[in-house]
mmCIF file of C-alpha atoms in Angstrom:
data_model
loop_
_atom_site.group_PDB
_atom_site.id
_atom_site.type_symbol
_atom_site.label_atom_id
_atom_site.label_comp_id
_atom_site.label_asym_id
_atom_site.label_seq_id
_atom_site.Cartn_x
_atom_site.Cartn_y
_atom_site.Cartn_z
ATOM 1 C CA MET A 1 62.383 115.699 103.312
ATOM 2 C CA ALA A 2 63.262 118.992 105.047
ATOM 3 C CA ASP A 3 64.880 120.703 102.054
ATOM 4 C CA GLY A 4 61.962 119.830 99.786
ATOM 5 C CA TYR A 5 59.453 121.020 102.363
ATOM 6 C CA PHE A 6 61.299 124.320 102.797
ATOM 7 C CA ALA A 7 61.404 124.958 99.051
ATOM 8 C CA ALA A 8 57.722 124.093 98.606
ATOM 9 C CA PHE A 9 56.237 126.109 101.475
ATOM 10 C CA GLN A 10 58.679 128.923 102.189
ATOM 11 C CA ASP A 11 56.425 131.558 100.588
ATOM 12 C CA GLU A 12 53.071 130.053 101.547
ATOM 13 C CA LEU A 13 51.993 132.866 103.882
ATOM 14 C CA THR A 14 52.345 135.441 101.089
ATOM 15 C CA ALA A 15 49.389 133.728 99.374
ATOM 16 C CA LYS A 16 47.228 133.553 102.525
ATOM 17 C CA PRO A 17 46.153 136.982 103.785
ATOM 18 C CA VAL A 18 43.633 135.542 106.264
ATOM 19 C CA ASP A 19 46.317 133.390 107.892
ATOM 20 C CA ARG A 20 48.611 136.418 108.135
ATOM 21 C CA ALA A 21 45.814 138.436 109.731
ATOM 22 C CA LEU A 22 45.174 135.719 112.324
ATOM 23 C CA LEU A 23 48.866 135.462 113.172
ATOM 24 C CA ALA A 24 49.035 139.253 113.451
ATOM 25 C CA GLY A 25 46.083 139.193 115.834
ATOM 26 C CA PHE A 26 47.764 136.545 117.957
ATOM 27 C CA ALA A 27 50.979 138.585 118.054
ATOM 28 C CA GLU A 28 49.086 141.723 119.065
ATOM 29 C CA ILE A 29 47.282 139.904 121.882
ATOM 30 C CA VAL A 30 50.548 138.494 123.242
ATOM 31 C CA LEU A 31 52.290 141.857 123.026
ATOM 32 C CA ALA A 32 49.392 143.607 124.745
ATOM 33 C CA ASP A 33 49.720 141.184 127.670
ATOM 34 C CA GLY A 34 53.451 141.763 128.117
ATOM 35 C CA GLY A 35 54.996 140.045 125.100
ATOM 36 C CA GLY A 36 56.741 137.297 127.063
ATOM 37 C CA PRO A 37 58.704 134.608 125.231
ATOM 38 C CA VAL A 38 56.753 132.724 122.570
ATOM 39 C CA ALA A 39 57.450 129.139 121.484
ATOM 40 C CA ASP A 40 56.591 128.029 117.952
ATOM 41 C CA VAL A 41 56.098 124.344 118.774
ATOM 42 C CA GLY A 42 56.470 122.096 115.767
ATOM 43 C CA CYS A 43 58.209 124.906 113.910
ATOM 44 C CA GLY A 44 59.524 122.768 111.067
ATOM 45 C CA THR A 45 61.836 124.831 108.888
ATOM 46 C CA GLY A 46 61.092 128.013 110.821
ATOM 47 C CA ARG A 47 59.135 130.070 108.304
ATOM 48 C CA VAL A 48 56.294 130.920 110.720
ATOM 49 C CA THR A 49 58.791 131.477 113.542
ATOM 50 C CA ALA A 50 60.463 134.090 111.366
ATOM 51 C CA HIS A 51 57.094 135.630 110.506
ATOM 52 C CA LEU A 52 56.228 136.029 114.198
ATOM 53 C CA HIS A 53 59.657 137.536 114.814
ATOM 54 C CA GLY A 54 58.882 140.086 112.117
ATOM 55 C CA LEU A 55 55.675 140.944 114.004
ATOM 56 C CA GLY A 56 57.726 141.920 117.050
ATOM 57 C CA LEU A 57 57.530 138.763 119.170
ATOM 58 C CA ASP A 58 60.382 137.313 121.208
ATOM 59 C CA VAL A 59 59.982 133.926 119.571
ATOM 60 C CA PHE A 60 61.948 130.696 119.273
ATOM 61 C CA GLY A 61 61.224 127.419 117.526
ATOM 62 C CA VAL A 62 60.921 123.866 118.839
ATOM 63 C CA ASP A 63 60.738 120.759 116.675
ATOM 64 C CA LEU A 64 61.240 117.015 116.995
ATOM 65 C CA SER A 65 63.082 116.716 113.665
ATOM 66 C CA PRO A 66 66.832 117.449 113.529
ATOM 67 C CA GLY A 67 66.583 117.702 109.752
ATOM 68 C CA MET A 68 63.909 120.394 109.878
ATOM 69 C CA LEU A 69 65.873 122.289 112.527
ATOM 70 C CA ALA A 70 69.055 122.193 110.451
ATOM 71 C CA VAL A 71 67.221 123.935 107.607
ATOM 72 C CA ALA A 72 65.648 126.451 110.007
ATOM 73 C CA ARG A 73 69.006 127.374 111.540
ATOM 74 C CA ARG A 74 70.546 127.777 108.110
ATOM 75 C CA ALA A 75 67.684 129.938 106.843
ATOM 76 C CA TYR A 76 67.256 132.064 109.976
ATOM 77 C CA PRO A 77 70.589 132.177 111.834
ATOM 78 C CA GLU A 78 69.390 135.120 113.927
ATOM 79 C CA LEU A 79 66.676 133.025 115.581
ATOM 80 C CA ARG A 80 66.865 130.257 118.184
ATOM 81 C CA PHE A 81 65.693 126.739 117.412
ATOM 82 C CA GLN A 82 65.808 123.779 119.761
ATOM 83 C CA GLU A 83 65.045 120.087 119.454
ATOM 84 C CA GLY A 84 62.215 118.833 121.610
ATOM 85 C CA SER A 85 58.884 117.047 121.893
ATOM 86 C CA MET A 86 55.602 118.817 122.559
ATOM 87 C CA LEU A 87 54.852 116.012 125.018
ATOM 88 C CA ALA A 88 57.771 117.062 127.231
ATOM 89 C CA LEU A 89 58.979 120.588 126.500
ATOM 90 C CA ASP A 90 62.322 121.542 128.010
ATOM 91 C CA LEU A 91 60.850 124.650 129.634
ATOM 92 C CA PRO A 92 60.027 125.624 133.216
ATOM 93 C CA ASP A 93 56.446 125.941 134.395
ATOM 94 C CA GLY A 94 54.899 129.245 133.330
ATOM 95 C CA ALA A 95 57.828 130.223 131.108
ATOM 96 C CA LEU A 96 55.908 131.458 128.062
ATOM 97 C CA GLY A 97 53.756 134.441 127.232
ATOM 98 C CA GLY A 98 52.581 132.679 124.093
ATOM 99 C CA LEU A 99 52.686 129.339 122.304
ATOM 100 C CA LEU A 100 51.911 128.632 118.650
ATOM 101 C CA ALA A 101 51.235 125.150 117.287
ATOM 102 C CA TRP A 102 50.750 125.870 113.588
ATOM 103 C CA TYR A 103 49.735 122.652 111.829
ATOM 104 C CA SER A 104 51.892 120.583 114.178
ATOM 105 C CA THR A 105 49.331 118.909 116.454
ATOM 106 C CA ILE A 106 47.914 117.350 113.274
ATOM 107 C CA HIS A 107 50.579 114.658 113.596
ATOM 108 C CA VAL A 108 49.672 113.789 117.202
ATOM 109 C CA PRO A 109 47.491 110.672 117.683
ATOM 110 C CA ASP A 110 44.096 111.329 119.258
ATOM 111 C CA GLU A 111 44.909 109.518 122.484
ATOM 112 C CA ARG A 112 47.979 111.714 123.130
ATOM 113 C CA LEU A 113 46.373 115.075 122.398
ATOM 114 C CA PRO A 114 45.165 115.674 126.011
ATOM 115 C CA ALA A 115 48.740 115.158 127.255
ATOM 116 C CA VAL A 116 50.020 117.659 124.682
ATOM 117 C CA PHE A 117 47.487 120.281 125.757
ATOM 118 C CA ALA A 118 48.326 119.657 129.426
ATOM 119 C CA GLU A 119 51.968 120.335 128.574
ATOM 120 C CA PHE A 120 51.030 123.526 126.732
ATOM 121 C CA HIS A 121 49.072 124.642 129.807
ATOM 122 C CA ARG A 122 52.059 123.893 132.042
ATOM 123 C CA VAL A 123 54.565 126.017 130.145
ATOM 124 C CA LEU A 124 52.239 129.004 129.626
ATOM 125 C CA ALA A 125 52.355 131.765 132.210
ATOM 126 C CA PRO A 126 49.020 132.832 133.723
ATOM 127 C CA GLY A 127 47.474 135.123 131.130
ATOM 128 C CA GLY A 128 49.567 133.551 128.353
ATOM 129 C CA HIS A 129 47.997 132.743 124.996
ATOM 130 C CA LEU A 130 47.936 129.618 122.821
ATOM 131 C CA MET A 131 47.128 129.506 119.108
ATOM 132 C CA LEU A 132 46.466 126.376 117.066
ATOM 133 C CA GLY A 133 46.104 125.964 113.315
ATOM 134 C CA PHE A 134 44.878 122.668 111.840
ATOM 135 C CA GLN A 135 42.755 121.080 109.118
ATOM 136 C CA ALA A 136 39.083 120.666 110.034
ATOM 137 C CA GLY A 137 37.391 117.325 109.481
ATOM 138 C CA ASP A 138 37.000 113.783 110.762
ATOM 139 C CA THR A 139 39.522 111.764 108.780
ATOM 140 C CA VAL A 140 43.160 110.721 108.977
ATOM 141 C CA LEU A 141 45.304 111.099 105.871
ATOM 142 C CA ARG A 142 48.450 108.998 105.629
ATOM 143 C CA ARG A 143 51.312 110.015 103.357
ATOM 144 C CA GLU A 144 53.956 107.507 102.363
ATOM 145 C CA ASP A 145 56.090 109.714 100.137
ATOM 146 C CA ALA A 146 57.065 113.377 100.000
ATOM 147 C CA TRP A 147 59.566 115.164 97.773
ATOM 148 C CA GLY A 148 61.177 111.917 96.714
ATOM 149 C CA GLN A 149 61.434 110.506 100.243
ATOM 150 C CA GLU A 150 59.636 107.509 101.653
ATOM 151 C CA ILE A 151 57.785 108.527 104.814
ATOM 152 C CA GLU A 152 55.055 107.267 107.095
ATOM 153 C CA LEU A 153 53.165 110.281 108.425
ATOM 154 C CA ASP A 154 49.568 110.720 109.550
ATOM 155 C CA PHE A 155 47.615 113.970 109.228
ATOM 156 C CA HIS A 156 44.694 114.135 111.674
ATOM 157 C CA ARG A 157 41.795 116.358 110.620
ATOM 158 C CA ARG A 158 39.698 117.349 113.628
ATOM 159 C CA GLN A 159 36.509 119.227 114.382
ATOM 160 C CA PRO A 160 37.200 122.646 115.971
ATOM 161 C CA ASP A 161 34.596 122.189 118.710
ATOM 162 C CA ARG A 162 36.175 118.912 119.770
ATOM 163 C CA VAL A 163 39.649 120.436 119.931
ATOM 164 C CA ALA A 164 38.295 123.452 121.807
ATOM 165 C CA ALA A 165 36.689 121.132 124.359
ATOM 166 C CA LEU A 166 40.042 119.420 124.938
ATOM 167 C CA LEU A 167 41.711 122.793 125.490
ATOM 168 C CA VAL A 168 39.091 123.688 128.085
ATOM 169 C CA GLU A 169 39.606 120.320 129.779
ATOM 170 C CA ALA A 170 43.320 121.153 129.958
ATOM 171 C CA GLY A 171 42.470 124.304 131.919
ATOM 172 C CA LEU A 172 42.523 126.911 129.160
ATOM 173 C CA THR A 173 39.842 129.477 128.328
ATOM 174 C CA MET A 174 38.701 129.798 124.730
ATOM 175 C CA ARG A 175 38.997 133.258 123.210
ATOM 176 C CA VAL A 176 38.732 132.802 119.437
ATOM 177 C CA ARG A 177 37.560 130.015 117.161
ATOM 178 C CA THR A 178 37.250 130.489 113.436
ATOM 179 C CA VAL A 179 37.171 128.372 110.301
ATOM 180 C CA ARG A 180 38.488 129.416 106.899
ATOM 181 C CA GLY A 181 36.850 127.674 103.967
ATOM 182 C CA ARG A 182 38.689 125.335 101.654
ATOM 183 C CA ASP A 183 40.577 126.888 98.762
ATOM 184 C CA THR A 184 41.411 124.792 95.723
ATOM 185 C CA ARG A 185 42.350 127.649 93.389
ATOM 186 C CA SER A 186 45.355 129.223 95.112
ATOM 187 C CA ALA A 187 49.009 128.337 94.627
ATOM 188 C CA TYR A 188 48.692 126.294 97.835
ATOM 189 C CA PRO A 189 45.380 124.459 97.393
ATOM 190 C CA GLU A 190 43.526 123.115 100.422
ATOM 191 C CA PRO A 191 40.754 120.533 99.958
ATOM 192 C CA THR A 192 39.456 120.917 103.522
ATOM 193 C CA ASP A 193 38.372 123.749 105.815
ATOM 194 C CA GLN A 194 41.092 125.193 108.035
ATOM 195 C CA ALA A 195 40.511 125.828 111.744
ATOM 196 C CA PHE A 196 42.191 128.331 114.048
ATOM 197 C CA LEU A 197 41.768 128.528 117.820
ATOM 198 C CA ILE A 198 43.156 130.976 120.360
ATOM 199 C CA ALA A 199 42.965 130.145 124.059
ATOM 200 C CA ARG A 200 44.309 131.737 127.228
ATOM 201 C CA LYS A 201 45.657 130.355 130.482
ATOM 202 C CA PRO A 202 43.529 131.982 133.188
ATOM 203 C CA ILE A 203 44.960 134.162 135.915
ATOM 204 C CA VAL A 204 44.034 132.912 139.366
ATOM 205 C CA SER A 205 43.789 135.590 142.025
ATOM 206 C CA GLY A 206 42.541 135.130 145.578
ATOM 207 C CA GLY A 207 41.301 131.645 144.769
ATOM 208 C CA ARG A 208 39.193 132.919 141.894
ATOM 209 C CA GLN A 209 39.862 132.478 138.195
ATOM 210 C CA ASP A 210 39.369 135.231 135.653
ATOM 211 C CA GLY A 211 36.826 134.447 132.976
ATOM 212 C CA ASP A 212 37.397 135.692 129.473
ATOM 213 C CA THR A 213 34.298 135.406 127.323
ATOM 214 C CA ASP A 214 35.387 137.132 124.113
#
């Protein structure tokens, strides 16, 4: 369904100024802390990867789907995209200055989410930043068709406080949590609230851990 997905959502960010502002804030935070490599994990067809590149980040995309990656490479030949699972990223410990999971952890079952966040913690450098975007709620939506293709895909809606608690358990420090209200009138309607979290991997110095509170 990669071609249909690309055609449907390629221009989505142009209709969402709040999302663009949050991504710009994430990019500015990463750049202020050195601007190390950033992985867009679950990048799909690469549209948000390209947006972060336009904001000045040294960014590459990772996705489990060869079909999505084929579209991304065709659309953005100047960027790097690699196949991989967020449960076992092909990256050394502490390799990243930033990691974005933009509506990609929504497909991870609840019982595997702690392992995903542990992997995110592993690949982030001390002081590196993580940003998540996801639908807020308590339900699981299953889709069985999309753009003329039969699929079997679950969309997990989660409460921001619960996800934030899991990030803290993984060793990250929360910096930002915000919820954007549902929007059913735009060109890209959303029937649920949308949650955005930014966390940071602490820097440990002399046996003590820094403590961000903002």
